[in-house]
Every structure is written in structure tokens, then in C-alpha cells.
Short mmCIF file of C-alpha atoms in Angstrom, two decimals:
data_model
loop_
_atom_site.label_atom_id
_atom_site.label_comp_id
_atom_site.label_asym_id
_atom_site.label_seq_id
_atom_site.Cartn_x
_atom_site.Cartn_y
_atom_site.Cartn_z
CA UNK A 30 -31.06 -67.56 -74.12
CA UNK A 31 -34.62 -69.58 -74.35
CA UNK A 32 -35.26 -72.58 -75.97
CA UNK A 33 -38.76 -73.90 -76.28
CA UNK A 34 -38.61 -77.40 -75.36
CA UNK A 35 -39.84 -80.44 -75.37
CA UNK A 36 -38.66 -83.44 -73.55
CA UNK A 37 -39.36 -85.86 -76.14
CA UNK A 38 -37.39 -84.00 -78.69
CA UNK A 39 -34.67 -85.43 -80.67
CA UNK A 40 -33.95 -82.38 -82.52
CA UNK A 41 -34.11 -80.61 -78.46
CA UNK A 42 -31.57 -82.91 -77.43
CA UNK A 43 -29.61 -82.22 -80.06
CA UNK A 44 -29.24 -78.51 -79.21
CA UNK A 45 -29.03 -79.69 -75.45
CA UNK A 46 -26.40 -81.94 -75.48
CA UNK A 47 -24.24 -79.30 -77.56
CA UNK A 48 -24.53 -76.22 -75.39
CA UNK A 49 -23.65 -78.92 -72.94
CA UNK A 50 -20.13 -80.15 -75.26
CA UNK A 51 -19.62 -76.02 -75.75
CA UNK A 52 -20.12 -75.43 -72.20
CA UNK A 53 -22.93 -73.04 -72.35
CA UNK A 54 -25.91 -75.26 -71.12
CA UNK A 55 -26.55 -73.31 -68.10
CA UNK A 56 -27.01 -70.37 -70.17
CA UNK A 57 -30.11 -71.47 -71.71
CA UNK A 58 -33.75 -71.30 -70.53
CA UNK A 59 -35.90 -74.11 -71.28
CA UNK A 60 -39.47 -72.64 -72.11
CA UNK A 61 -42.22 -75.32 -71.85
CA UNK A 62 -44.16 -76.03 -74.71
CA UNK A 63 -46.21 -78.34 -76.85
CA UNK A 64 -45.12 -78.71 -80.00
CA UNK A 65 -47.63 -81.12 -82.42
CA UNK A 66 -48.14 -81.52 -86.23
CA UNK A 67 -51.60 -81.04 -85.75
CA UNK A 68 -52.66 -79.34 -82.57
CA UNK A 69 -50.07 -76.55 -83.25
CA UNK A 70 -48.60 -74.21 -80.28
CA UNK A 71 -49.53 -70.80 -80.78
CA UNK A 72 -46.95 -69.94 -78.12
CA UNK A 73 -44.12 -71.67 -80.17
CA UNK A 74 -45.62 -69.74 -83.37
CA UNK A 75 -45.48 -66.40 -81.92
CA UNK A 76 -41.89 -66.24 -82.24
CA UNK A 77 -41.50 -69.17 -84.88
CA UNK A 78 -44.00 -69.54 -87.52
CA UNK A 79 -43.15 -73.08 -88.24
CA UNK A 80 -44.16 -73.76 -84.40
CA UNK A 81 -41.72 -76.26 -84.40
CA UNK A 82 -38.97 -76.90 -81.61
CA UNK A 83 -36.73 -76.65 -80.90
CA UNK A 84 -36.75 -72.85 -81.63
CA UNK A 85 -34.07 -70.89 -79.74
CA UNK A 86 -34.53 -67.36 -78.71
CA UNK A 87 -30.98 -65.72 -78.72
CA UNK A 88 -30.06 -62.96 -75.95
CA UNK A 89 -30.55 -60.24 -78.22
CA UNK A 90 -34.21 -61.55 -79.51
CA UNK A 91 -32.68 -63.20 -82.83
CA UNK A 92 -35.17 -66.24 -83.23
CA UNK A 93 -33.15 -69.23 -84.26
CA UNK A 94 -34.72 -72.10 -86.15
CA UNK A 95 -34.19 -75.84 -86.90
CA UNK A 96 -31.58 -77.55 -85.09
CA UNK A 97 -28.51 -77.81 -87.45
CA UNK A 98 -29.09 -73.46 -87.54
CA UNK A 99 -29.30 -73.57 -83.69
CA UNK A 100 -25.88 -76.12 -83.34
CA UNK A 101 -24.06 -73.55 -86.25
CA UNK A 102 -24.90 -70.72 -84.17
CA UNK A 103 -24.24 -72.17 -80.31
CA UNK A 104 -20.97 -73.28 -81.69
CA UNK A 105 -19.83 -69.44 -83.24
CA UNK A 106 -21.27 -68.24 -79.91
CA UNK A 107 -19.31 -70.63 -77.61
CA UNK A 108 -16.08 -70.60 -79.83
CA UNK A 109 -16.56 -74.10 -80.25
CA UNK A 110 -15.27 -77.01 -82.40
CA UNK A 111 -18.31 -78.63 -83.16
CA UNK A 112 -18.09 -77.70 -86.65
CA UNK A 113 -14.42 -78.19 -87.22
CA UNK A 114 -12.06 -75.69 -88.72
CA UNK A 115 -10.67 -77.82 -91.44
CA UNK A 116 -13.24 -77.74 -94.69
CA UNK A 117 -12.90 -81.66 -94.80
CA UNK A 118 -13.47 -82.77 -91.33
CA UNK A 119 -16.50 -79.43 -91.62
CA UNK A 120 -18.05 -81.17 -94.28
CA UNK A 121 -17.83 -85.19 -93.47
CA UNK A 122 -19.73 -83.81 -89.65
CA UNK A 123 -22.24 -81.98 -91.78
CA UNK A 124 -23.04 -84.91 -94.25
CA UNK A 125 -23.41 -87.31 -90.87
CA UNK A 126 -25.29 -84.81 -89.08
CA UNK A 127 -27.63 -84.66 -92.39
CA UNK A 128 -27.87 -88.72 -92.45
CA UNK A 129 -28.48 -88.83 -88.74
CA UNK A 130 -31.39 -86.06 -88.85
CA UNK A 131 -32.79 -88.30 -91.85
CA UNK A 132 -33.01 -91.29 -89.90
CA UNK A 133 -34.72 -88.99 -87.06
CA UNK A 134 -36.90 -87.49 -89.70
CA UNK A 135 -37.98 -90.89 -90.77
CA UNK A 136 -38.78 -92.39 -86.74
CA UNK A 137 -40.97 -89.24 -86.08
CA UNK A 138 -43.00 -90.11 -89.53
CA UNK A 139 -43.61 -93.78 -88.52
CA UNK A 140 -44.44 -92.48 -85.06
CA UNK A 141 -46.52 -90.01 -86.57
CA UNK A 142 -48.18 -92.41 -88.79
CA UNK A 143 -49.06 -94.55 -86.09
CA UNK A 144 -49.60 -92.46 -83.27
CA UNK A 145 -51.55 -89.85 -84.68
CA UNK A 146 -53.04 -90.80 -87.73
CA UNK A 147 -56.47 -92.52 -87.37
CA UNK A 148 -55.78 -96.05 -87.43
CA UNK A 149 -58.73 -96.72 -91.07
CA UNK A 150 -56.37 -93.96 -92.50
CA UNK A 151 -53.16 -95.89 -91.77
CA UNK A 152 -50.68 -96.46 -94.66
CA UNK A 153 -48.62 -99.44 -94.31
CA UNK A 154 -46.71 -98.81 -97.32
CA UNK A 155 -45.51 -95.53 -96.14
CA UNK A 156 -44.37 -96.86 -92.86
CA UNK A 157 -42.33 -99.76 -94.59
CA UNK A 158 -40.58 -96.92 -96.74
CA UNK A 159 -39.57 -94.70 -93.51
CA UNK A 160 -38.20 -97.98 -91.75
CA UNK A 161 -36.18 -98.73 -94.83
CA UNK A 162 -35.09 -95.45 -94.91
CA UNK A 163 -33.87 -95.91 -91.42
CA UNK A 164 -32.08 -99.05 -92.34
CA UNK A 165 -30.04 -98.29 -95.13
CA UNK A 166 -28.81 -95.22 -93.45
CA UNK A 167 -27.63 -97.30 -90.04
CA UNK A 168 -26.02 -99.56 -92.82
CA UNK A 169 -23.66 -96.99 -94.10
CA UNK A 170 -23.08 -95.93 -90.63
CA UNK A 171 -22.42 -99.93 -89.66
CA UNK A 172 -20.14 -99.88 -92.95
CA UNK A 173 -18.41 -96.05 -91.74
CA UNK A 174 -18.51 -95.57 -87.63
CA UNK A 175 -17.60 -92.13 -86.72
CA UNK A 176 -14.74 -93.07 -84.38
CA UNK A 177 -14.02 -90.71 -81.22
CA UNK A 178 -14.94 -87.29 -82.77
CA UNK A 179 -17.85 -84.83 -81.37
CA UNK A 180 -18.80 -82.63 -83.81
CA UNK A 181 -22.56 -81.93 -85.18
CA UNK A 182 -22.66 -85.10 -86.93
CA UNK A 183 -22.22 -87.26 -83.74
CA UNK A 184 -23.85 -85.86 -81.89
CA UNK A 185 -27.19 -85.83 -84.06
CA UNK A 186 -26.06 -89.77 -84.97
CA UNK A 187 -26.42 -90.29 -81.01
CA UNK A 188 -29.72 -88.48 -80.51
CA UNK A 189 -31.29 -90.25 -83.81
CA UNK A 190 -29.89 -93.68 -82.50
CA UNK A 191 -31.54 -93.09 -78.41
CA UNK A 192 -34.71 -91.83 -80.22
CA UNK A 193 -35.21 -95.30 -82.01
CA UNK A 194 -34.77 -96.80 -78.66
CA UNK A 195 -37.16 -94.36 -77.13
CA UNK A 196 -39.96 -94.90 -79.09
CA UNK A 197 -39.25 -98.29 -80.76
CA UNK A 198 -37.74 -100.35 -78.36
CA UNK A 199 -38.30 -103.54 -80.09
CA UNK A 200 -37.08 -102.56 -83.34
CA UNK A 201 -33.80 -104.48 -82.63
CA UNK A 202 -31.17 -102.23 -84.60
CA UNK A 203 -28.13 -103.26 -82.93
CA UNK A 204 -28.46 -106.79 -84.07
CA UNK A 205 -27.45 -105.91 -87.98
CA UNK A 206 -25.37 -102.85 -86.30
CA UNK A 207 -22.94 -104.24 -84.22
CA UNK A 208 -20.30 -101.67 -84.52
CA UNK A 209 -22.71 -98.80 -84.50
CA UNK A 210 -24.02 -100.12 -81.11
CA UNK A 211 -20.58 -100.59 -79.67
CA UNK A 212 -20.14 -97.06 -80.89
CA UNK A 213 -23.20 -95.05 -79.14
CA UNK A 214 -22.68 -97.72 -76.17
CA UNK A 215 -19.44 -95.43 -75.27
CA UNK A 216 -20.88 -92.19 -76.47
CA UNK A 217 -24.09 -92.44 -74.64
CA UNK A 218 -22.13 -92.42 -71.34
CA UNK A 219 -21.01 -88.71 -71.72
CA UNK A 220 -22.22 -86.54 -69.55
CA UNK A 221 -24.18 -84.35 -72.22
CA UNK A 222 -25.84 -87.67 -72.67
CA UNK A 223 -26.75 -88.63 -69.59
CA UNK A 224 -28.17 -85.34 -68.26
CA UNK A 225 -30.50 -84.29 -71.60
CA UNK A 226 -32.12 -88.16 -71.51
CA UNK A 227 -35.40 -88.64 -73.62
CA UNK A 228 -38.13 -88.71 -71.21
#
């Protein structure tokens, strides 16, 4: 398999740190690439005409999009429990891993906002939505920790959580988050973790 990558990726080290958890990292091929909202990769679009990554190119040439499609299908192909069996526990990792990608979602538009965008064009107002976005969301996950499981959902709750400390390290979230920093403190020392680190 390929995956075009990018090493500042949240939604890349998503789909890394699961093949890892399945056991099937080694079986993937990181393809450089350079992935922007504006200066789009026409190497990426080729096989993806979103020219987004991370975009997974399967053994038999299937193109897989969008990280919660890639994690669905590593997990059928590796057998895995990442999506659990039982419709309840299948659901509650879904609905974190959908919170967790929207407080992802909502970094990268701040950081796109302010890293991008020309700073006369700025819109403060948007960027004060996207942050609150991102707090009410690590409320409910302060108010409803995800205990010991891996599954989809934790694993994108991690990678959201070591993106705000990669590009905002000052924005202090642990301070109302006690719990949820106590949480990723243990899961950020597995070993999925520590080898697919932002960089």
C-alpha cells in the first residue's frame, strides 16, 4: 500500500498510528507530498481529486479517501478491532472519532486563517468561533474521558489533542482539561504514538 503523506498531518497520523495498533504499518509506503489549500498537489490529485492527504492507494489500485474511510478499511483489511464488533461500543468510537476530527477540523482553520490568509484579510471573528468550537468539544470530552479503549475514536481524540500542542503550544488546554490531559498523558506513550510524532 501507498499513502501520500505529510508529516504535519493530523488526519496522516491518524491512519499511521492505526496500521501501527492493526499491525500493518510496515506494509505501507509513505509517498512524499505537499498537500495545501491553495497551492494544490497535482501529484496528490492525480489519484485523488480532492488532493487532500492523507489519500491511501490500496494494493490492488483502489484509491482510498479521508481518514475515517482509510481507518474503516485498514481495520477490515487487518481483521482488526478498531471499530468494535458490538453496534454500541461501534457507534460511541464513531461519534468520538467524529468530535475529535471536529476539533482537528477547527485547529487547521485557525491555522489556516492565520498562516495563510493575508494578514488585511484576517477575520478575527472567525478564528474566535473555531477556538470555541475547540473548547466546547474538549469540555464534553473533560465531562466523558474515553477510559482505556483504542478504537477510531481514540485514536483521532489523541492525534486532534498532539495537533493543538503542535501548532498552538500556548493555547493552555490542559488547564480547564485536567482529566483529558491525564488521559492522552498515558496514551501518548504508546508506541504508535511515539513513532508517527508530528514533525
Amino acid at each position: 500500500m501507498q499513502l501520500f503523506f505529510s508529516p504535519t498531518s493530523p488526519y496522516v497520523r491518524k491512519v499511521l498510528v492505526a496500521a501501527l495498533e492493526l499491525g500493518i504499518g510496515d506494509r505501507i509506503e509513505k509517498l512524499a507530498s505537499a498537500a495545501h489549500p491553495i497551492n494544490r498537489d497535482p501529484t496528490i490529485i492525480a489519484s485523488n481529486p480532492l488532493g487532500q492527504v492523507p489519500t491511501l492507494i490500496a494494493d490492488d489500485g483502489t484509491v482510498v479517501a479521508d481518514s475515517r474511510v482509510i481507518l474503516s478499511y485498514l481495520n477490515d483489511l487487518a481483521g482488526g478491532t478498531l471499530l468494535p464488533a458490538d453496534p454500541k461500543a461501534r457507534l460511541r468510537a464513531e461519534i468520538d472519532q467524529s468530535l475529535a476530527d471536529g476539533i482537528t477540523v477547527a485547529a487547521l482553520l485557525v491555522r489556516y486563517e492565520t498562516a495563510a490568509r493575508p494578514a488585511e484579510r484576517l477575520w478575527p471573528e472567525w478564528v474566535a468561533g473555531q477556538w470555541d468550537k475547540v473548547r466546547t468539544t474538549l469540555a464534553h470530552f473533560e465531562a466523558n474521558p474515553p477510559g482505556a479503549r483504542i478504537d477510531v475514536g481514540t485514536i483521532a481524540l489523541a492525534c486532534a489533542l498532539s495537533y493543538l500542542d503542535f501548532r498552538f503550544p500556548d493555547h493552555g488546554w490542559r488547564d480547564s482539561c485536567p482529566a483529558l490531559a491525564a488521559w492522552y498523558a498515558a496514551f501518548e506513550q504508546r508506541p504508535s504514538m511515539a513513532a508517527t510524532r508530528l514533525a
